[in-house]
Structures are given as C-alpha cells and as structure tokens.
PDB file of C-alpha atoms in Angstrom:
ATOM      1  CA  MET A   1     -81.462  30.994  15.970  1.00  0.00           C
ATOM      2  CA  SER A   2     -84.127  32.879  14.022  1.00  0.00           C
ATOM      3  CA  ARG A   3     -83.421  34.727  10.795  1.00  0.00           C
ATOM      4  CA  HIS A   4     -84.471  37.950  12.556  1.00  0.00           C
ATOM      5  CA  VAL A   5     -81.719  37.602  15.176  1.00  0.00           C
ATOM      6  CA  ILE A   6     -79.065  36.960  12.525  1.00  0.00           C
ATOM      7  CA  GLU A   7     -80.240  39.936  10.470  1.00  0.00           C
ATOM      8  CA  GLU A   8     -80.109  42.129  13.574  1.00  0.00           C
ATOM      9  CA  MET A   9     -76.509  41.105  14.254  1.00  0.00           C
ATOM     10  CA  LEU A  10     -75.524  41.687  10.621  1.00  0.00           C
ATOM     11  CA  ALA A  11     -77.110  45.142  10.794  1.00  0.00           C
ATOM     12  CA  ILE A  12     -75.194  45.951  13.987  1.00  0.00           C
ATOM     13  CA  MET A  13     -71.918  44.977  12.329  1.00  0.00           C
ATOM     14  CA  ALA A  14     -72.764  47.075   9.266  1.00  0.00           C
ATOM     15  CA  GLN A  15     -73.417  50.034  11.552  1.00  0.00           C
ATOM     16  CA  LEU A  16     -70.161  49.502  13.426  1.00  0.00           C
ATOM     17  CA  ARG A  17     -68.300  49.533  10.098  1.00  0.00           C
ATOM     18  CA  ASP A  18     -70.184  52.538   8.682  1.00  0.00           C
ATOM     19  CA  PRO A  19     -67.559  54.921   7.211  1.00  0.00           C
ATOM     20  CA  GLU A  20     -69.205  58.011   8.683  1.00  0.00           C
ATOM     21  CA  HIS A  21     -71.082  57.008  11.806  1.00  0.00           C
ATOM     22  CA  GLY A  22     -69.462  53.728  12.815  1.00  0.00           C
ATOM     23  CA  CYS A  23     -66.988  52.898  15.564  1.00  0.00           C
ATOM     24  CA  PRO A  24     -63.480  54.232  14.786  1.00  0.00           C
ATOM     25  CA  TRP A  25     -61.837  51.041  16.036  1.00  0.00           C
ATOM     26  CA  ASP A  26     -64.117  48.705  14.057  1.00  0.00           C
ATOM     27  CA  ARG A  27     -63.752  50.799  10.904  1.00  0.00           C
ATOM     28  CA  GLU A  28     -59.968  50.590  10.851  1.00  0.00           C
ATOM     29  CA  GLN A  29     -59.791  46.799  11.172  1.00  0.00           C
ATOM     30  CA  ASN A  30     -58.942  44.412   8.334  1.00  0.00           C
ATOM     31  CA  PHE A  31     -58.675  40.643   7.887  1.00  0.00           C
ATOM     32  CA  ALA A  32     -55.114  40.512   9.208  1.00  0.00           C
ATOM     33  CA  SER A  33     -55.782  42.653  12.276  1.00  0.00           C
ATOM     34  CA  ILE A  34     -58.879  40.666  13.231  1.00  0.00           C
ATOM     35  CA  ALA A  35     -57.362  37.211  12.671  1.00  0.00           C
ATOM     36  CA  PRO A  36     -55.584  37.065  16.084  1.00  0.00           C
ATOM     37  CA  PHE A  37     -58.876  37.848  17.826  1.00  0.00           C
ATOM     38  CA  THR A  38     -60.570  35.056  15.881  1.00  0.00           C
ATOM     39  CA  ILE A  39     -57.954  32.569  17.066  1.00  0.00           C
ATOM     40  CA  GLU A  40     -58.180  33.868  20.638  1.00  0.00           C
ATOM     41  CA  GLU A  41     -61.965  33.483  20.708  1.00  0.00           C
ATOM     42  CA  ALA A  42     -61.696  29.893  19.487  1.00  0.00           C
ATOM     43  CA  PHE A  43     -59.349  29.119  22.374  1.00  0.00           C
ATOM     44  CA  GLU A  44     -61.704  30.787  24.832  1.00  0.00           C
ATOM     45  CA  VAL A  45     -64.472  28.504  23.584  1.00  0.00           C
ATOM     46  CA  ALA A  46     -62.210  25.529  24.297  1.00  0.00           C
ATOM     47  CA  GLU A  47     -61.391  26.927  27.738  1.00  0.00           C
ATOM     48  CA  ALA A  48     -65.068  27.268  28.658  1.00  0.00           C
ATOM     49  CA  ILE A  49     -65.677  23.677  27.557  1.00  0.00           C
ATOM     50  CA  ALA A  50     -62.712  22.401  29.575  1.00  0.00           C
ATOM     51  CA  ALA A  51     -64.012  24.255  32.637  1.00  0.00           C
ATOM     52  CA  GLY A  52     -67.538  22.918  32.163  1.00  0.00           C
ATOM     53  CA  ASP A  53     -68.767  26.513  32.156  1.00  0.00           C
ATOM     54  CA  MET A  54     -71.888  26.406  30.008  1.00  0.00           C
ATOM     55  CA  ASP A  55     -72.839  30.039  30.644  1.00  0.00           C
ATOM     56  CA  GLY A  56     -69.335  31.001  29.643  1.00  0.00           C
ATOM     57  CA  LEU A  57     -69.536  28.739  26.607  1.00  0.00           C
ATOM     58  CA  ARG A  58     -72.693  30.506  25.452  1.00  0.00           C
ATOM     59  CA  ASP A  59     -70.947  33.865  25.673  1.00  0.00           C
ATOM     60  CA  GLU A  60     -67.740  32.643  24.040  1.00  0.00           C
ATOM     61  CA  LEU A  61     -69.647  31.068  21.148  1.00  0.00           C
ATOM     62  CA  GLY A  62     -71.284  34.443  20.626  1.00  0.00           C
ATOM     63  CA  ASP A  63     -67.872  36.090  20.542  1.00  0.00           C
ATOM     64  CA  LEU A  64     -66.666  33.507  18.021  1.00  0.00           C
ATOM     65  CA  LEU A  65     -69.745  34.086  15.866  1.00  0.00           C
ATOM     66  CA  LEU A  66     -68.984  37.797  15.979  1.00  0.00           C
ATOM     67  CA  GLN A  67     -65.613  37.052  14.404  1.00  0.00           C
ATOM     68  CA  VAL A  68     -67.276  35.214  11.515  1.00  0.00           C
ATOM     69  CA  ILE A  69     -69.698  38.083  11.002  1.00  0.00           C
ATOM     70  CA  PHE A  70     -66.860  40.620  11.181  1.00  0.00           C
ATOM     71  CA  HIS A  71     -64.838  38.838   8.478  1.00  0.00           C
ATOM     72  CA  ALA A  72     -67.922  38.359   6.310  1.00  0.00           C
ATOM     73  CA  ARG A  73     -68.784  42.055   6.579  1.00  0.00           C
ATOM     74  CA  MET A  74     -65.305  43.132   5.511  1.00  0.00           C
ATOM     75  CA  ALA A  75     -65.484  40.735   2.568  1.00  0.00           C
ATOM     76  CA  GLU A  76     -68.901  42.119   1.586  1.00  0.00           C
ATOM     77  CA  GLU A  77     -67.526  45.653   1.609  1.00  0.00           C
ATOM     78  CA  GLN A  78     -64.884  44.535  -0.887  1.00  0.00           C
ATOM     79  CA  GLY A  79     -67.394  42.738  -3.092  1.00  0.00           C
ATOM     80  CA  LEU A  80     -65.882  39.325  -2.342  1.00  0.00           C
ATOM     81  CA  PHE A  81     -68.696  37.476  -0.549  1.00  0.00           C
ATOM     82  CA  ASP A  82     -71.163  38.047   2.278  1.00  0.00           C
ATOM     83  CA  PHE A  83     -72.502  36.189   5.305  1.00  0.00           C
ATOM     84  CA  SER A  84     -75.155  34.429   3.217  1.00  0.00           C
ATOM     85  CA  ASP A  85     -72.436  33.079   0.937  1.00  0.00           C
ATOM     86  CA  VAL A  86     -70.554  31.785   3.977  1.00  0.00           C
ATOM     87  CA  THR A  87     -73.577  29.978   5.400  1.00  0.00           C
ATOM     88  CA  ARG A  88     -74.733  28.668   2.007  1.00  0.00           C
ATOM     89  CA  GLY A  89     -71.269  27.293   1.342  1.00  0.00           C
ATOM     90  CA  LEU A  90     -71.274  25.622   4.751  1.00  0.00           C
ATOM     91  CA  ILE A  91     -74.703  24.081   4.218  1.00  0.00           C
ATOM     92  CA  ASP A  92     -73.744  22.711   0.806  1.00  0.00           C
ATOM     93  CA  LYS A  93     -70.470  21.329   2.178  1.00  0.00           C
ATOM     94  CA  MET A  94     -72.088  19.571   5.141  1.00  0.00           C
ATOM     95  CA  VAL A  95     -74.746  17.935   2.961  1.00  0.00           C
ATOM     96  CA  ARG A  96     -72.165  16.956   0.335  1.00  0.00           C
ATOM     97  CA  ARG A  97     -69.748  15.457   2.863  1.00  0.00           C
ATOM     98  CA  HIS A  98     -72.422  13.459   4.719  1.00  0.00           C
ATOM     99  CA  PRO A  99     -74.035  11.227   2.097  1.00  0.00           C
ATOM    100  CA  HIS A 100     -74.564   8.640   4.846  1.00  0.00           C
ATOM    101  CA  VAL A 101     -77.024  11.087   6.426  1.00  0.00           C
ATOM    102  CA  PHE A 102     -78.507  13.095   3.550  1.00  0.00           C
ATOM    103  CA  ASP A 103     -78.143  10.675   0.652  1.00  0.00           C
ATOM    104  CA  ASP A 104     -78.575   6.992  -0.063  1.00  0.00           C
ATOM    105  CA  ARG A 105     -75.606   5.649   1.905  1.00  0.00           C
ATOM    106  CA  GLN A 106     -77.189   5.370   5.324  1.00  0.00           C
ATOM    107  CA  GLY A 107     -75.816   2.609   7.529  1.00  0.00           C
ATOM    108  CA  ALA A 108     -72.205   3.132   6.457  1.00  0.00           C
ATOM    109  CA  SER A 109     -69.482   2.118   8.911  1.00  0.00           C
ATOM    110  CA  VAL A 110     -67.147   4.636  10.522  1.00  0.00           C
ATOM    111  CA  ALA A 111     -64.287   3.410   8.304  1.00  0.00           C
ATOM    112  CA  GLU A 112     -66.433   3.840   5.181  1.00  0.00           C
ATOM    113  CA  ILE A 113     -67.479   7.315   6.321  1.00  0.00           C
ATOM    114  CA  LYS A 114     -63.831   8.384   6.745  1.00  0.00           C
ATOM    115  CA  THR A 115     -62.898   7.011   3.315  1.00  0.00           C
ATOM    116  CA  THR A 116     -65.833   8.767   1.687  1.00  0.00           C
ATOM    117  CA  TRP A 117     -65.029  12.012   3.516  1.00  0.00           C
ATOM    118  CA  GLU A 118     -61.470  12.056   2.189  1.00  0.00           C
ATOM    119  CA  ALA A 119     -62.619  11.179  -1.328  1.00  0.00           C
ATOM    120  CA  ILE A 120     -65.146  14.019  -1.299  1.00  0.00           C
ATOM    121  CA  LYS A 121     -62.542  16.485  -0.031  1.00  0.00           C
ATOM    122  CA  ALA A 122     -60.172  15.373  -2.802  1.00  0.00           C
ATOM    123  CA  ALA A 123     -62.925  15.932  -5.378  1.00  0.00           C
ATOM    124  CA  GLU A 124     -63.574  19.399  -3.948  1.00  0.00           C
ATOM    125  CA  ARG A 125     -59.903  20.281  -4.275  1.00  0.00           C
ATOM    126  CA  ALA A 126     -59.915  19.090  -7.878  1.00  0.00           C
ATOM    127  CA  VAL A 127     -62.852  21.364  -8.702  1.00  0.00           C
ATOM    128  CA  THR A 128     -61.130  24.399  -7.176  1.00  0.00           C
ATOM    129  CA  GLY A 129     -57.886  23.605  -8.944  1.00  0.00           C
ATOM    130  CA  VAL A 130     -55.964  22.982  -5.727  1.00  0.00           C
ATOM    131  CA  VAL A 131     -53.348  20.320  -6.416  1.00  0.00           C
ATOM    132  CA  HIS A 132     -51.889  18.392  -3.484  1.00  0.00           C
ATOM    133  CA  THR A 133     -48.535  16.819  -4.240  1.00  0.00           C
ATOM    134  CA  SER A 134     -47.855  15.463  -0.751  1.00  0.00           C
ATOM    135  CA  ALA A 135     -49.780  13.450   1.802  1.00  0.00           C
ATOM    136  CA  LEU A 136     -48.970  16.276   4.220  1.00  0.00           C
ATOM    137  CA  ASP A 137     -50.610  19.017   2.153  1.00  0.00           C
ATOM    138  CA  GLY A 138     -53.570  20.868   3.622  1.00  0.00           C
ATOM    139  CA  VAL A 139     -52.242  21.376   7.158  1.00  0.00           C
ATOM    140  CA  PRO A 140     -52.406  25.147   7.838  1.00  0.00           C
ATOM    141  CA  GLN A 141     -49.161  26.831   8.834  1.00  0.00           C
ATOM    142  CA  GLY A 142     -51.080  29.049  11.243  1.00  0.00           C
ATOM    143  CA  LEU A 143     -52.264  26.222  13.500  1.00  0.00           C
ATOM    144  CA  PRO A 144     -50.920  26.165  17.061  1.00  0.00           C
ATOM    145  CA  ALA A 145     -47.728  24.109  17.073  1.00  0.00           C
ATOM    146  CA  LEU A 146     -49.090  21.141  19.047  1.00  0.00           C
ATOM    147  CA  GLN A 147     -52.151  20.828  16.832  1.00  0.00           C
ATOM    148  CA  ARG A 148     -50.142  21.163  13.626  1.00  0.00           C
ATOM    149  CA  ALA A 149     -47.706  18.468  14.755  1.00  0.00           C
ATOM    150  CA  ALA A 150     -50.592  16.101  15.500  1.00  0.00           C
ATOM    151  CA  LYS A 151     -52.238  16.754  12.131  1.00  0.00           C
ATOM    152  CA  LEU A 152     -48.991  16.178  10.241  1.00  0.00           C
ATOM    153  CA  GLN A 153     -48.497  12.899  12.087  1.00  0.00           C
ATOM    154  CA  LYS A 154     -52.066  11.759  11.376  1.00  0.00           C
ATOM    155  CA  LYS A 155     -51.672  12.478   7.682  1.00  0.00           C
ATOM    156  CA  ALA A 156     -48.393  10.555   7.565  1.00  0.00           C
ATOM    157  CA  ALA A 157     -50.047   7.667   9.411  1.00  0.00           C
ATOM    158  CA  ARG A 158     -52.767   7.421   6.741  1.00  0.00           C
ATOM    159  CA  VAL A 159     -50.173   6.312   4.201  1.00  0.00           C
ATOM    160  CA  GLY A 160     -48.578   3.843   6.630  1.00  0.00           C
ATOM    161  CA  PHE A 161     -45.768   5.977   8.063  1.00  0.00           C
ATOM    162  CA  ASP A 162     -46.398   5.218  11.710  1.00  0.00           C
ATOM    163  CA  TRP A 163     -45.452   2.852  14.506  1.00  0.00           C
ATOM    164  CA  PRO A 164     -47.974   0.067  15.040  1.00  0.00           C
ATOM    165  CA  GLU A 165     -47.864   0.282  18.849  1.00  0.00           C
ATOM    166  CA  VAL A 166     -46.965   2.575  21.726  1.00  0.00           C
ATOM    167  CA  ALA A 167     -43.711   0.980  22.912  1.00  0.00           C
ATOM    168  CA  PRO A 168     -41.431   2.220  20.088  1.00  0.00           C
ATOM    169  CA  VAL A 169     -43.000   5.676  20.319  1.00  0.00           C
ATOM    170  CA  LEU A 170     -42.114   5.865  24.005  1.00  0.00           C
ATOM    171  CA  ALA A 171     -38.615   4.659  23.149  1.00  0.00           C
ATOM    172  CA  GLN A 172     -38.341   7.466  20.604  1.00  0.00           C
ATOM    173  CA  VAL A 173     -39.259  10.035  23.267  1.00  0.00           C
ATOM    174  CA  ARG A 174     -36.458   8.680  25.452  1.00  0.00           C
ATOM    175  CA  ALA A 175     -34.027   8.762  22.518  1.00  0.00           C
ATOM    176  CA  GLU A 176     -34.895  12.374  21.745  1.00  0.00           C
ATOM    177  CA  LEU A 177     -34.390  13.315  25.407  1.00  0.00           C
ATOM    178  CA  ALA A 178     -30.934  11.706  25.295  1.00  0.00           C
ATOM    179  CA  GLU A 179     -30.073  13.731  22.189  1.00  0.00           C
ATOM    180  CA  LEU A 180     -31.285  16.884  23.938  1.00  0.00           C
ATOM    181  CA  GLU A 181     -28.976  16.163  26.869  1.00  0.00           C
ATOM    182  CA  GLN A 182     -26.046  15.763  24.473  1.00  0.00           C
ATOM    183  CA  ALA A 183     -26.864  19.068  22.810  1.00  0.00           C
ATOM    184  CA  MET A 184     -27.061  20.774  26.197  1.00  0.00           C
ATOM    185  CA  GLN A 185     -23.596  19.475  27.050  1.00  0.00           C
ATOM    186  CA  SER A 186     -22.242  20.897  23.789  1.00  0.00           C
ATOM    187  CA  GLY A 187     -23.396  24.402  24.687  1.00  0.00           C
ATOM    188  CA  ASP A 188     -24.769  24.901  21.166  1.00  0.00           C
ATOM    189  CA  ALA A 189     -27.974  26.934  21.671  1.00  0.00           C
ATOM    190  CA  GLU A 190     -29.212  26.259  18.136  1.00  0.00           C
ATOM    191  CA  ALA A 191     -28.725  22.508  18.548  1.00  0.00           C
ATOM    192  CA  VAL A 192     -30.513  22.619  21.911  1.00  0.00           C
ATOM    193  CA  ALA A 193     -33.532  24.346  20.371  1.00  0.00           C
ATOM    194  CA  ASP A 194     -33.564  21.833  17.506  1.00  0.00           C
ATOM    195  CA  GLU A 195     -33.429  18.822  19.812  1.00  0.00           C
ATOM    196  CA  LEU A 196     -36.018  20.326  22.139  1.00  0.00           C
ATOM    197  CA  GLY A 197     -38.338  20.607  19.143  1.00  0.00           C
ATOM    198  CA  ASP A 198     -37.769  16.910  18.425  1.00  0.00           C
ATOM    199  CA  VAL A 199     -38.653  16.074  22.029  1.00  0.00           C
ATOM    200  CA  LEU A 200     -41.902  18.017  21.800  1.00  0.00           C
ATOM    201  CA  PHE A 201     -42.766  16.509  18.413  1.00  0.00           C
ATOM    202  CA  SER A 202     -42.184  12.982  19.701  1.00  0.00           C
ATOM    203  CA  ALA A 203     -44.259  13.769  22.815  1.00  0.00           C
ATOM    204  CA  VAL A 204     -47.153  14.791  20.566  1.00  0.00           C
ATOM    205  CA  ASN A 205     -46.723  11.518  18.697  1.00  0.00           C
ATOM    206  CA  LEU A 206     -46.893   9.645  21.999  1.00  0.00           C
ATOM    207  CA  SER A 207     -50.079  11.465  22.968  1.00  0.00           C
ATOM    208  CA  ARG A 208     -51.610  10.527  19.609  1.00  0.00           C
ATOM    209  CA  HIS A 209     -50.815   6.852  20.163  1.00  0.00           C
ATOM    210  CA  LEU A 210     -52.269   7.092  23.669  1.00  0.00           C
ATOM    211  CA  ARG A 211     -55.408   8.641  22.126  1.00  0.00           C
ATOM    212  CA  ALA A 212     -54.951  11.750  24.243  1.00  0.00           C
ATOM    213  CA  ASP A 213     -55.162  15.253  22.802  1.00  0.00           C
ATOM    214  CA  ALA A 214     -51.744  16.841  23.387  1.00  0.00           C
ATOM    215  CA  ASP A 215     -53.123  20.377  23.515  1.00  0.00           C
ATOM    216  CA  MET A 216     -55.814  19.497  26.064  1.00  0.00           C
ATOM    217  CA  ALA A 217     -53.308  17.475  28.100  1.00  0.00           C
ATOM    218  CA  LEU A 218     -50.952  20.450  28.243  1.00  0.00           C
ATOM    219  CA  ARG A 219     -53.819  22.758  29.149  1.00  0.00           C
ATOM    220  CA  GLY A 220     -54.698  20.411  31.975  1.00  0.00           C
ATOM    221  CA  ALA A 221     -51.113  20.374  33.217  1.00  0.00           C
ATOM    222  CA  SER A 222     -50.949  24.174  33.053  1.00  0.00           C
ATOM    223  CA  HIS A 223     -54.196  24.456  35.007  1.00  0.00           C
ATOM    224  CA  LYS A 224     -52.867  22.048  37.617  1.00  0.00           C
ATOM    225  CA  PHE A 225     -49.620  24.015  37.924  1.00  0.00           C
ATOM    226  CA  GLU A 226     -51.561  27.267  38.269  1.00  0.00           C
ATOM    227  CA  GLN A 227     -53.726  25.856  41.069  1.00  0.00           C
ATOM    228  CA  ARG A 228     -50.716  24.577  42.982  1.00  0.00           C
ATOM    229  CA  PHE A 229     -48.713  27.774  42.525  1.00  0.00           C
ATOM    230  CA  ARG A 230     -51.591  29.980  43.658  1.00  0.00           C
ATOM    231  CA  LEU A 231     -51.985  27.784  46.733  1.00  0.00           C
ATOM    232  CA  MET A 232     -48.270  28.185  47.435  1.00  0.00           C
ATOM    233  CA  GLU A 233     -48.710  31.955  47.275  1.00  0.00           C
ATOM    234  CA  GLN A 234     -51.648  31.745  49.653  1.00  0.00           C
ATOM    235  CA  GLN A 235     -49.799  29.538  52.119  1.00  0.00           C
ATOM    236  CA  ALA A 236     -46.776  31.848  52.051  1.00  0.00           C
ATOM    237  CA  ALA A 237     -48.986  34.896  52.583  1.00  0.00           C
ATOM    238  CA  ASP A 238     -50.722  33.211  55.527  1.00  0.00           C
ATOM    239  CA  ALA A 239     -47.287  32.859  57.115  1.00  0.00           C
ATOM    240  CA  GLY A 240     -46.429  36.503  56.400  1.00  0.00           C
ATOM    241  CA  HIS A 241     -44.114  35.810  53.463  1.00  0.00           C
ATOM    242  CA  THR A 242     -43.942  36.159  49.695  1.00  0.00           C
ATOM    243  CA  LEU A 243     -42.492  33.474  47.460  1.00  0.00           C
ATOM    244  CA  ASP A 244     -39.603  35.600  46.293  1.00  0.00           C
ATOM    245  CA  ASN A 245     -38.100  35.813  49.800  1.00  0.00           C
ATOM    246  CA  LEU A 246     -38.169  32.083  50.496  1.00  0.00           C
ATOM    247  CA  SER A 247     -35.313  29.643  49.993  1.00  0.00           C
ATOM    248  CA  SER A 248     -35.350  26.861  47.432  1.00  0.00           C
ATOM    249  CA  ASP A 249     -35.982  24.308  50.161  1.00  0.00           C
ATOM    250  CA  GLU A 250     -38.881  26.337  51.534  1.00  0.00           C
ATOM    251  CA  LEU A 251     -40.380  26.697  48.048  1.00  0.00           C
ATOM    252  CA  GLU A 252     -40.037  22.961  47.487  1.00  0.00           C
ATOM    253  CA  ALA A 253     -41.786  22.262  50.794  1.00  0.00           C
ATOM    254  CA  LEU A 254     -44.652  24.586  49.850  1.00  0.00           C
ATOM    255  CA  TRP A 255     -44.932  22.939  46.446  1.00  0.00           C
ATOM    256  CA  ARG A 256     -45.147  19.474  47.965  1.00  0.00           C
ATOM    257  CA  ALA A 257     -47.742  20.659  50.462  1.00  0.00           C
ATOM    258  CA  ALA A 258     -49.832  22.252  47.729  1.00  0.00           C
ATOM    259  CA  LYS A 259     -49.539  19.165  45.575  1.00  0.00           C
ATOM    260  CA  GLN A 260     -50.632  16.961  48.460  1.00  0.00           C
ATOM    261  CA  ARG A 261     -53.541  19.230  49.364  1.00  0.00           C
ATOM    262  CA  LEU A 262     -54.881  19.393  45.812  1.00  0.00           C
ATOM    263  CA  ALA A 263     -54.307  15.752  44.931  1.00  0.00           C
ATOM    264  CA  ALA A 264     -57.348  13.613  44.170  1.00  0.00           C
ATOM    265  CA  PRO A 265     -58.188  11.183  46.996  1.00  0.00           C
ATOM    266  CA  ASP A 266     -56.837   8.235  45.029  1.00  0.00           C
ATOM    267  CA  ARG A 267     -53.922  10.049  43.377  1.00  0.00           C
ATOM    268  CA  VAL A 268     -51.012  11.620  45.263  1.00  0.00           C
TER     269      VAL A 268
END
C-alpha cells in the first residue's frame, strides 16, 4: 500500500471527525463506543477466511483497518498518539521480536524462537513498568470466552501445569459432564451454570490437546447446524409445511434427512 493511499484514508477520517463539517455519527463516537465494532470486524475477517472468500477478505481487512485508523484519529485529537506512532511502534516491535530474521540469530530453531520471544516480551514489560506476578498475567479479560480459556491453559502449560497426553483430558471432560448431571438433578441453577462452565473449559482443554482451535471448531459446528436447519426448512416448505407445525418425530426425520443429504461422501 502506497503512502499516498494511507494519507488519503487518514484525511477521509479527519474529515469525518471534523467538528463542524464531519459526519454526526462519526463525530460522537469514542474509544468505548467503537470497540465493539473493532471486535466485530476482526470476527468478520475470520469468517471470510473460513469461507475461503478472498474478495470478502479484502473488504473485511479494509473494514478492520478502518477501525485502527478510527482509534488512532481519536487518540490524535486528544494529543495521545497518531497513526504514525501506531505504525512506528509496530515496526519497532516486529524487528525487535524477530532477531532471527533482522539480527544475527538466523537459523534459530522454533523452540529457541519461542524462548527468545517470551524473553523479549518480558523485557518490554520491564521497561514499561508492567509487573507480572502470575504466569497467567497478560490474558485480556475482553477476549471471547473460548479464546481466553485456551490462552489461560497455554500459559499454565508453559510452567508444567498440564496433562502430558490426551487420555486424562478426555476423562476430565467425562468427569465434568457427570458433575453437571448431578447439579441438574439438584435443581440448583447456580450450580448448573458453574458445572456447565467447567464442561466448556475442559472441552477447550481437550481441543488444545488435539491441536484443534476450539473457536474454529465451534464455528464449523454452527455452520454445519445452520446448513442442515435451512435444508429442513426448505424440505418442509416443499411439502407445504413450516417447522413449527410439525411433530417432534417429523422434525427428527427431517433432521436425519438433511444430515444424510449434506454428509460428505465418506462421512455419514
């Protein structure tokens, strides 16, 4: 991307935020009000990637870049920093954290690169005065729950708090499900929610041990459910019905038919 294109986009954002002639909606925004849009755009980038939609990815990356520019503009208006500061900080960080590319440590192994990366991050925190007292520090509270659970587990694993293989992790999932069933029998809604959280947390741990991204796995399952459900609706409509006037048995039959129709040739 040329400097001219970036400058044009920065100028557009400045015009949108102009106190007198800008857009009323853009002018009234602040960091907090824009933050949800920033998160949403990041997820839409992930969705375009999952769908293999490269045209969509191009557009979504533009929308995500807009969020960065928006935040940088608001910061500039308050005399905090500007877009150049953001990009300069990023450039310095990437060069600093990749001595195996930009310095004299070329040929380092992946394990050495990870160790160096963590050491550099620790040094950066020391310079800024940020003191971490726990191995779990540095995991943002605002992360989506599945991602935050996985990051907490990875950090714990770095200091040895982890199962060495998959079998005990799977056993833990089963144990948590049993505890959930007990809570359900008790009728204690708070206990049910607590045990359900344990089930989900242990499922994320299982996905980590299986080297599968829990968030992407759940997205895939949701997409699969959506496809099957929409096909059920279509099949019901073809027969002159809607799903809400069918019996449980009829719904189950439609579900099985949709599942069979959409199954991969080698997976039913």
